[in-house]
Amino acid sequence: LEAKSVTVLLCADTLKDDSLLDKINHFLLTGFLPGTIRKKEVDAIADEMRASLKDTVPTMLTDRQILAVFEQRAWQNMHIVLYCRTDEPSWKSMMQRFPAFLSTCQTIWMLPWAFITLQDVAQIHLADFPVELSIEPHIISEYFASVHILIQEKIDELATQSGRKIYIMPRTFLAFIKTFQTIFVTQKRVKEDRMQRVQTALKKLRDAGYQVSDMKNELLRREQTLQDAQASTAELLKSISISTMHAERKKGEVNESKKTLSERAHDLRQARSTLELDLESAKPLLLEAQAAINAITSEEMAYLGSQKSQPQIVKLVLDTLLLLLRRNMRPVEMQDSRTYRDSFAFAIEMMSDPDFHHRLQTIPPDSMNGETAELLAPYFGHKDFNAAKIKSVSLPAAGLVVWLMSMARYRGATSQIFTQIVAVDEQEVDLDKDMDVLAVQQEEFDKCQMELDIMDGKFEEAMAFSQNLKCETEYTKDKLASSTLLLTGLQEERSRWIQEMEATSVNSDPLTGDSGIASA
């Protein structure tokens, strides 16, 4: 259908039915095979042929014309090859029954090949052989031809002795060459693989030797690094011990200072609490003084200051106010044996202040100090300086006397307390300074502790590094010992491999001859 050559190969020994040979004989004689192609097959062939001829034949062909083209293509492209043995008895009868095979076909008689032919065929096949042989091709070709001729002679001798004919055909010779090529390629690959494995093993042994040498150098380096690390760790441990002693000393000093300052602070708190209680017990005197001054109205105080002349005792009271308020006064002089020369003029000036009464009410309790009390003592010791007596002369003056006397008694009761409070304040100031010193000591201790913690961290890292390095060194030692033992054990095998490779490189390769013998 496609105008392509087709070859049908038939073997007389495998044909079980002679009907096919009968059809071929009839086809060779007549050129036709009636009844072979059915009507449906003819239509299918016509359709396929018409489609293939559409481009080459411009006109529409009939089915008969298309079938004629099909038969013409069959004659041109179909080739039937029948091969059989001429020495078989059935061959003569087959040729007599189907004479067209001899009369119409080309007959090729396959006679035994001569020695030179066998040699040439062998050389042709060996020339296309992709693997290089260790023997010249013409020598191995002579070997193939000689072996084939020898086998043919031995078979003829066996046939003469036993009466049984065994045929050696050209394909047997070709199979002999093919078997040789197969064996040679396979064994060469096996040998190359073995040599490759031997070379790989030798290379690995050589590399292993280099690795062992490198491991020795690495082991020496690791051991030196380990010694340096251990020396550094020992030096660091020494520094840590010194720093620890220094930190412990600082810690002891800080703890001792903390304990001492804590005790001092506790004592000062107790002392201040006691003084505050004592000061609280003197508070009624202060309240009495405050009540006395509050009992005097501003009108009464203004009236007292508006009088141009006052009794002597009232002037004496006003002098005490001048002393208390630290105002200007006349020098103390005795007018006679019974009276003082007063400073009433300064008192009138002092009391002319509109806020004078308010100032007296807001005088702090501690305004009367020791010096003022000492100056006021002679006045308080005067026989007429009595609230009951003065009350009959001037009620506001009597109130001032009560206020002054209460202030004096309050000062007498609390002077020692205030002195102690001042002392406590001073001690607290000293305590604050000592606390500042303690803070500095604590800061120094914290700094030492931080440095110690850093050194401890470095020490732990150094210890971990030394431990890891020690483990790696031990591992390297074990690996080096195992590798050395393995190389020592393989030394004899290595020598044998080297000798084998040297022998292979010196001697000619016997693989070609061995393959020729094995394939015969």
XYZ file of C-alpha atoms in Angstrom:
520
model
C 0.000 0.000 0.000
C 2.837 2.401 0.835
C 5.169 1.204 -1.966
C 7.807 -0.008 0.500
C 9.957 -3.127 0.073
C 8.876 -6.117 2.180
C 10.869 -9.337 2.591
C 9.170 -12.577 3.707
C 11.702 -15.044 5.118
C 10.625 -18.729 5.104
C 12.472 -21.736 6.494
C 11.623 -25.105 4.940
C 12.335 -26.901 8.201
C 9.702 -24.867 10.124
C 6.871 -25.151 7.535
C 4.345 -27.662 8.796
C 1.794 -27.094 5.980
C 2.566 -27.166 2.225
C -0.459 -24.996 1.394
C 1.615 -21.816 1.674
C 4.264 -23.221 -0.680
C 1.470 -24.239 -3.096
C 0.078 -20.681 -3.140
C 3.546 -19.196 -3.676
C 4.215 -21.707 -6.519
C 0.872 -20.803 -8.177
C 1.617 -17.064 -7.736
C 5.067 -17.507 -9.320
C 3.583 -19.350 -12.295
C 0.496 -17.189 -12.946
C 1.101 -13.925 -11.125
C -2.330 -14.160 -9.500
C -3.819 -15.518 -6.276
C -7.524 -15.996 -7.004
C -9.806 -15.873 -3.973
C -7.050 -14.700 -1.663
C -8.393 -11.145 -1.211
C -12.070 -10.755 -0.264
C -14.447 -8.130 -1.615
C -14.388 -6.086 1.635
C -10.594 -6.206 1.679
C -10.503 -5.078 -1.968
C -12.680 -2.059 -1.082
C -10.487 -1.189 1.870
C -7.344 -1.534 -0.278
C -8.944 0.654 -2.998
C -9.816 3.382 -0.481
C -6.308 3.436 0.987
C -4.659 3.312 -2.458
C -6.931 6.101 -3.777
C -5.877 8.311 -0.826
C -2.164 7.625 -1.454
C -2.488 8.166 -5.259
C -4.437 11.432 -4.984
C -1.250 13.544 -5.089
C 0.461 11.594 -7.916
C -2.495 10.681 -10.221
C -4.695 13.671 -11.152
C -7.597 11.586 -12.591
C -10.010 9.421 -10.610
C -9.138 5.669 -10.987
C -11.579 2.780 -10.916
C -11.321 -0.038 -8.392
C -9.892 -2.365 -11.108
C -7.221 0.174 -12.038
C -6.327 0.676 -8.395
C -6.121 -3.099 -7.891
C -3.783 -3.294 -10.903
C -1.540 -0.679 -9.323
C -1.608 -2.716 -6.086
C -0.558 -5.906 -7.964
C 2.197 -3.987 -9.737
C 3.531 -2.696 -6.378
C 3.355 -6.206 -4.951
C 5.525 -7.548 -7.837
C 8.023 -4.717 -7.400
C 8.326 -4.584 -3.605
C 7.486 -8.028 -2.244
C 10.455 -10.401 -1.843
C 10.118 -14.019 -0.686
C 13.227 -15.791 0.601
C 13.031 -19.557 1.164
C 16.068 -21.251 2.565
C 16.475 -25.011 2.917
C 19.095 -27.737 3.052
C 19.875 -29.421 -0.256
C 21.157 -32.563 1.450
C 17.775 -33.293 2.994
C 15.723 -35.992 1.160
C 12.593 -33.847 1.305
C 14.270 -31.114 -0.706
C 14.147 -33.006 -4.015
C 10.507 -33.965 -3.597
C 9.606 -30.382 -2.675
C 11.325 -29.027 -5.785
C 9.481 -31.604 -7.922
C 6.092 -30.623 -6.443
C 6.789 -26.883 -6.649
C 8.946 -26.399 -9.775
C 8.396 -22.634 -9.919
C 10.922 -22.157 -7.108
C 13.760 -23.345 -9.385
C 12.431 -22.070 -12.719
C 11.301 -18.548 -11.790
C 13.394 -17.630 -8.713
C 17.030 -16.767 -8.225
C 18.862 -19.637 -6.505
C 21.887 -18.974 -4.301
C 23.851 -22.095 -3.383
C 25.572 -21.707 0.041
C 28.712 -23.874 -0.254
C 31.384 -24.141 2.538
C 33.665 -21.090 2.671
C 37.328 -21.350 1.796
C 40.039 -20.456 4.325
C 40.757 -17.077 2.746
C 37.006 -16.324 2.678
C 36.669 -17.181 6.345
C 39.652 -14.975 7.111
C 38.247 -12.070 5.092
C 34.811 -12.370 6.758
C 36.438 -12.433 10.167
C 38.540 -9.366 9.345
C 35.429 -7.517 8.135
C 33.594 -8.221 11.408
C 36.665 -7.382 13.492
C 37.158 -4.121 11.592
C 33.722 -2.970 12.824
C 34.465 -4.225 16.337
C 34.541 -1.078 18.571
C 36.868 -2.588 21.200
C 40.610 -2.570 20.654
C 42.222 -6.029 20.596
C 45.637 -6.810 22.017
C 46.395 -9.082 18.986
C 46.544 -7.921 15.393
C 43.205 -8.509 13.560
C 44.740 -10.651 10.799
C 46.207 -13.021 13.404
C 42.941 -13.536 15.206
C 41.193 -13.825 11.793
C 43.564 -16.639 10.873
C 42.746 -18.233 14.215
C 38.977 -18.056 13.515
C 39.413 -19.547 10.034
C 41.730 -22.292 11.298
C 39.374 -23.245 14.105
C 36.383 -23.347 11.713
C 38.272 -25.530 9.198
C 39.509 -27.797 11.999
C 36.013 -28.262 13.360
C 34.730 -29.029 9.819
C 37.422 -31.689 9.393
C 36.656 -33.255 12.767
C 32.931 -33.323 11.950
C 33.682 -35.046 8.627
C 35.794 -37.656 10.467
C 32.957 -38.159 12.958
C 30.441 -38.545 10.089
C 32.676 -41.173 8.421
C 32.990 -43.125 11.659
C 29.401 -42.877 12.899
C 27.496 -42.392 9.653
C 25.788 -39.309 11.103
C 26.162 -36.070 9.155
C 26.499 -32.784 11.088
C 26.408 -29.585 9.089
C 28.539 -26.510 9.838
C 27.076 -23.519 8.027
C 28.456 -19.972 7.554
C 26.098 -18.710 10.238
C 27.898 -21.057 12.642
C 31.148 -19.249 11.776
C 29.452 -15.895 12.218
C 28.048 -17.076 15.583
C 31.588 -18.105 16.515
C 32.832 -14.566 15.807
C 29.835 -13.065 17.628
C 30.440 -15.292 20.646
C 34.095 -14.233 20.704
C 33.115 -10.560 20.592
C 30.549 -11.029 23.364
C 32.968 -12.927 25.616
C 35.770 -10.464 24.911
C 33.610 -7.400 25.646
C 32.169 -8.970 28.793
C 35.490 -10.176 30.160
C 37.233 -6.936 29.226
C 34.575 -5.021 31.105
C 34.997 -7.375 34.077
C 38.764 -6.958 33.945
C 38.526 -3.183 33.594
C 36.078 -3.052 36.490
C 38.455 -5.132 38.579
C 41.431 -2.961 37.673
C 39.330 0.116 38.338
C 38.383 -1.262 41.737
C 42.023 -2.080 42.432
C 43.081 1.427 41.397
C 40.268 2.914 43.466
C 41.283 0.802 46.442
C 44.932 1.831 46.045
C 43.895 5.463 45.698
C 41.744 5.177 48.816
C 44.635 3.574 50.686
C 46.929 6.367 49.524
C 44.368 8.987 50.508
C 43.874 7.194 53.818
C 47.630 7.417 54.392
C 47.487 11.154 53.725
C 44.496 11.436 56.037
C 46.336 9.561 58.765
C 49.254 11.968 58.346
C 46.846 14.894 58.522
C 45.230 13.357 61.595
C 48.624 13.091 63.276
C 49.285 16.746 62.593
C 45.773 17.629 63.710
C 46.239 15.571 66.877
C 49.475 17.409 67.680
C 47.747 20.724 67.094
C 44.775 19.728 69.265
C 47.044 18.530 72.057
C 48.960 21.824 71.973
C 45.668 23.752 71.932
C 44.439 21.630 74.837
C 47.602 22.383 76.839
C 47.214 26.101 76.126
C 43.546 25.952 77.086
C 44.327 24.117 80.323
C 47.051 26.649 81.177
C 44.658 29.512 80.399
C 41.966 27.864 82.509
C 44.374 27.445 85.418
C 45.410 31.098 85.157
C 41.765 32.129 84.970
C 40.971 29.981 88.003
C 43.778 31.688 89.893
C 42.401 35.094 88.962
C 38.920 33.963 89.986
C 40.244 32.809 93.366
C 41.920 36.189 93.960
C 38.829 38.061 92.807
C 36.637 35.834 94.964
C 38.756 36.608 98.035
C 38.621 40.322 97.232
C 34.854 40.134 96.686
C 34.360 38.206 99.932
C 36.388 40.809 101.788
C 34.332 43.567 100.219
C 31.187 41.658 101.031
C 32.258 41.298 104.657
C 33.004 45.012 104.876
C 29.692 45.916 103.278
C 27.736 43.539 105.520
C 29.535 44.825 108.603
C 28.853 48.425 107.576
C 25.235 47.558 106.847
C 24.872 45.941 110.246
C 26.528 48.868 112.050
C 24.553 51.493 110.145
C 21.347 49.554 110.634
C 21.951 49.469 114.369
C 22.756 53.171 114.377
C 19.625 53.966 112.396
C 17.588 51.864 114.801
C 19.097 53.619 117.814
C 18.492 57.033 116.258
C 14.892 56.148 115.479
C 14.400 55.015 119.067
C 16.111 58.154 120.414
C 13.993 60.407 118.212
C 10.865 58.554 119.239
C 11.763 58.978 122.920
C 12.524 62.673 122.433
C 9.282 63.177 120.572
C 7.440 61.549 123.465
C 9.255 63.805 125.941
C 8.472 66.776 123.744
C 4.860 65.694 123.641
C 4.794 65.574 127.480
C 5.838 69.288 127.554
C 3.141 70.263 125.130
C 0.646 71.337 127.857
C 3.002 74.212 128.755
C 2.989 75.285 125.130
C -0.787 75.036 125.028
C -0.991 77.107 128.203
C 1.185 79.810 126.656
C -0.840 79.736 123.478
C -4.073 80.021 125.452
C -2.705 82.967 127.424
C -1.663 84.941 124.348
C -4.907 84.079 122.572
C -6.864 85.322 125.576
C -5.492 88.835 124.975
C -7.519 90.602 122.340
C -6.048 92.916 119.760
C -8.035 95.819 121.266
C -6.518 95.182 124.662
C -3.083 94.998 123.121
C -3.708 98.217 121.212
C -4.949 99.943 124.365
C -1.897 98.747 126.256
C 0.359 100.269 123.638
C -1.590 103.521 123.416
C -1.050 104.578 127.000
C 1.745 107.077 127.372
C 2.333 106.105 130.917
C 2.117 102.737 132.614
C 2.807 101.391 136.062
C 6.363 100.317 136.697
C 5.478 96.633 136.767
C 3.754 96.881 133.374
C 6.817 98.564 131.931
C 8.855 95.691 133.346
C 6.640 93.228 131.462
C 7.037 95.197 128.262
C 10.829 95.127 128.715
C 10.655 91.317 128.701
C 8.818 91.485 125.378
C 11.626 93.625 123.960
C 14.138 91.040 125.143
C 12.147 88.159 123.732
C 11.693 89.847 120.384
C 15.317 91.095 120.342
C 14.335 94.737 119.948
C 16.349 97.809 120.925
C 16.546 98.577 124.652
C 18.254 100.936 126.999
C 21.167 99.654 128.959
C 20.057 98.159 132.247
C 20.427 100.718 135.036
C 19.149 100.922 138.532
C 17.228 104.134 139.231
C 17.322 103.351 142.893
C 17.719 100.285 144.973
C 14.270 99.094 144.133
C 13.571 99.851 140.434
C 15.166 99.456 137.020
C 15.336 102.069 134.415
C 12.830 100.803 131.816
C 12.735 100.956 127.998
C 9.068 101.907 127.776
C 9.673 104.276 124.880
C 10.966 101.393 122.739
C 8.019 99.286 123.859
C 5.518 101.966 122.762
C 7.237 102.093 119.401
C 7.138 98.257 119.105
C 3.466 98.022 120.024
C 2.457 100.732 117.580
C 2.756 98.110 114.837
C -0.806 97.069 113.796
C 0.345 93.427 113.337
C 2.067 93.272 116.693
C -0.626 91.174 118.317
C -0.643 88.734 115.394
C 3.149 88.478 115.525
C 3.017 87.504 119.173
C 0.479 84.787 118.363
C 2.707 83.309 115.654
C 6.020 83.337 117.540
C 7.467 79.825 117.307
C 7.958 77.889 120.581
C 11.729 77.658 120.154
C 12.182 81.423 119.732
C 13.308 81.614 123.347
C 16.846 80.321 123.308
C 19.305 79.937 126.187
C 20.646 83.454 125.930
C 17.143 84.952 125.970
C 16.182 82.802 128.948
C 19.301 83.909 130.778
C 18.459 87.577 130.116
C 14.870 87.065 131.240
C 15.780 85.261 134.461
C 16.330 88.472 136.521
C 12.940 89.757 135.459
C 11.249 86.497 136.351
C 12.988 86.603 139.718
C 11.623 90.059 140.573
C 9.292 89.905 143.482
C 6.580 91.888 141.692
C 6.781 89.855 138.479
C 3.692 87.888 139.379
C 0.576 87.398 137.293
C -1.738 87.733 140.257
C -0.260 91.053 141.291
C -0.065 92.368 137.740
C -3.609 91.283 137.018
C -4.843 93.919 139.465
C -2.967 96.584 137.526
C -3.397 95.457 133.873
C -5.207 92.403 132.651
C -3.360 92.272 129.281
C -0.018 92.601 131.052
C -1.009 89.686 133.321
C -1.782 87.628 130.216
C 1.622 88.499 128.802
C 3.255 87.414 132.077
C 1.448 84.071 131.948
C 2.492 83.683 128.304
C 6.118 84.566 129.041
C 6.310 82.356 132.124
C 4.745 79.409 130.233
C 7.179 79.954 127.348
C 10.039 80.023 129.827
C 8.879 76.843 131.552
C 8.369 75.145 128.139
C 11.854 76.202 127.162
C 13.264 74.898 130.442
C 11.461 71.589 129.966
C 12.428 71.159 126.289
C 15.832 72.818 126.029
C 17.587 69.565 126.793
C 15.217 67.735 124.468
C 15.879 70.128 121.603
C 19.604 69.841 122.272
C 19.285 66.088 122.012
C 17.120 66.421 118.904
C 19.809 68.583 117.318
C 22.351 65.954 118.294
C 20.122 63.272 116.731
C 19.805 65.398 113.585
C 23.578 65.702 113.416
C 23.953 61.987 113.949
C 21.390 61.358 111.206
C 23.385 63.621 108.898
C 26.484 61.617 109.764
C 24.454 58.461 109.217
C 23.404 59.694 105.767
C 27.052 60.363 104.939
C 27.976 56.897 106.164
C 25.104 55.484 104.095
C 26.531 57.258 101.066
C 29.891 55.670 101.847
C 28.088 52.343 102.210
C 26.425 52.893 98.840
C 29.855 53.465 97.302
C 31.128 50.298 99.000
C 28.055 48.428 97.789
C 28.643 49.721 94.276
C 32.267 48.591 94.443
C 31.144 45.207 95.736
C 28.516 44.910 92.980
C 31.184 45.803 90.434
C 33.514 43.165 91.885
C 30.673 40.653 91.899
C 29.788 41.474 88.300
C 33.414 41.059 87.258
C 33.505 37.811 89.197
C 30.332 36.609 87.438
C 31.887 37.492 84.077
C 35.039 35.610 85.014
C 32.923 32.654 86.186
C 31.164 32.662 82.819
C 34.495 32.769 81.015
C 35.757 29.980 83.244
C 32.731 27.824 82.442
C 33.189 28.521 78.729
C 36.893 27.704 79.022
C 36.089 24.480 80.885
C 33.469 23.523 78.289
C 35.925 24.331 75.484
C 38.644 22.278 77.184
C 36.245 19.390 77.722
C 35.073 19.452 74.097
C 38.656 19.732 72.911
C 39.625 16.819 75.137
C 36.780 14.696 73.757
C 37.741 15.619 70.187
C 41.369 14.781 70.949
C 40.405 11.389 72.364
C 38.168 10.779 69.355
C 41.008 11.712 67.000
C 43.348 9.383 68.893
C 40.896 6.489 68.610
C 40.273 7.233 64.941
C 44.000 7.476 64.280
C 44.620 4.161 66.050
C 41.822 2.443 64.088
C 43.026 3.904 60.779
C 46.621 2.932 61.473
C 45.545 -0.605 62.406
C 43.437 -0.861 59.233
C 46.241 0.412 56.992
C 48.678 -2.030 58.617
C 46.247 -4.898 58.019
C 45.762 -3.906 54.347
C 49.471 -3.458 53.657
C 49.896 -7.035 52.428
C 46.804 -6.715 50.214
C 48.121 -3.429 48.879
C 51.419 -5.057 47.912
C 49.547 -7.819 46.095
C 47.420 -5.279 44.186
C 50.480 -3.297 43.158
C 52.226 -6.461 41.936
C 49.097 -7.437 39.994
C 48.917 -4.043 38.297
C 52.649 -4.100 37.517
C 52.337 -7.591 36.061
C 49.379 -6.491 33.937
C 51.265 -3.476 32.627
C 54.449 -5.485 31.843
C 52.937 -8.635 30.317
C 50.778 -8.661 27.173
C 47.058 -8.876 27.735
C 45.984 -12.548 27.337
C 42.287 -11.635 27.202
C 42.075 -11.854 23.392
C 43.509 -15.369 23.268
C 41.464 -16.507 26.252
C 38.261 -15.175 24.650
C 39.157 -16.949 21.369
C 39.664 -20.276 23.181
C 36.480 -19.825 25.251
C 34.335 -19.040 22.195
C 35.616 -22.003 20.075
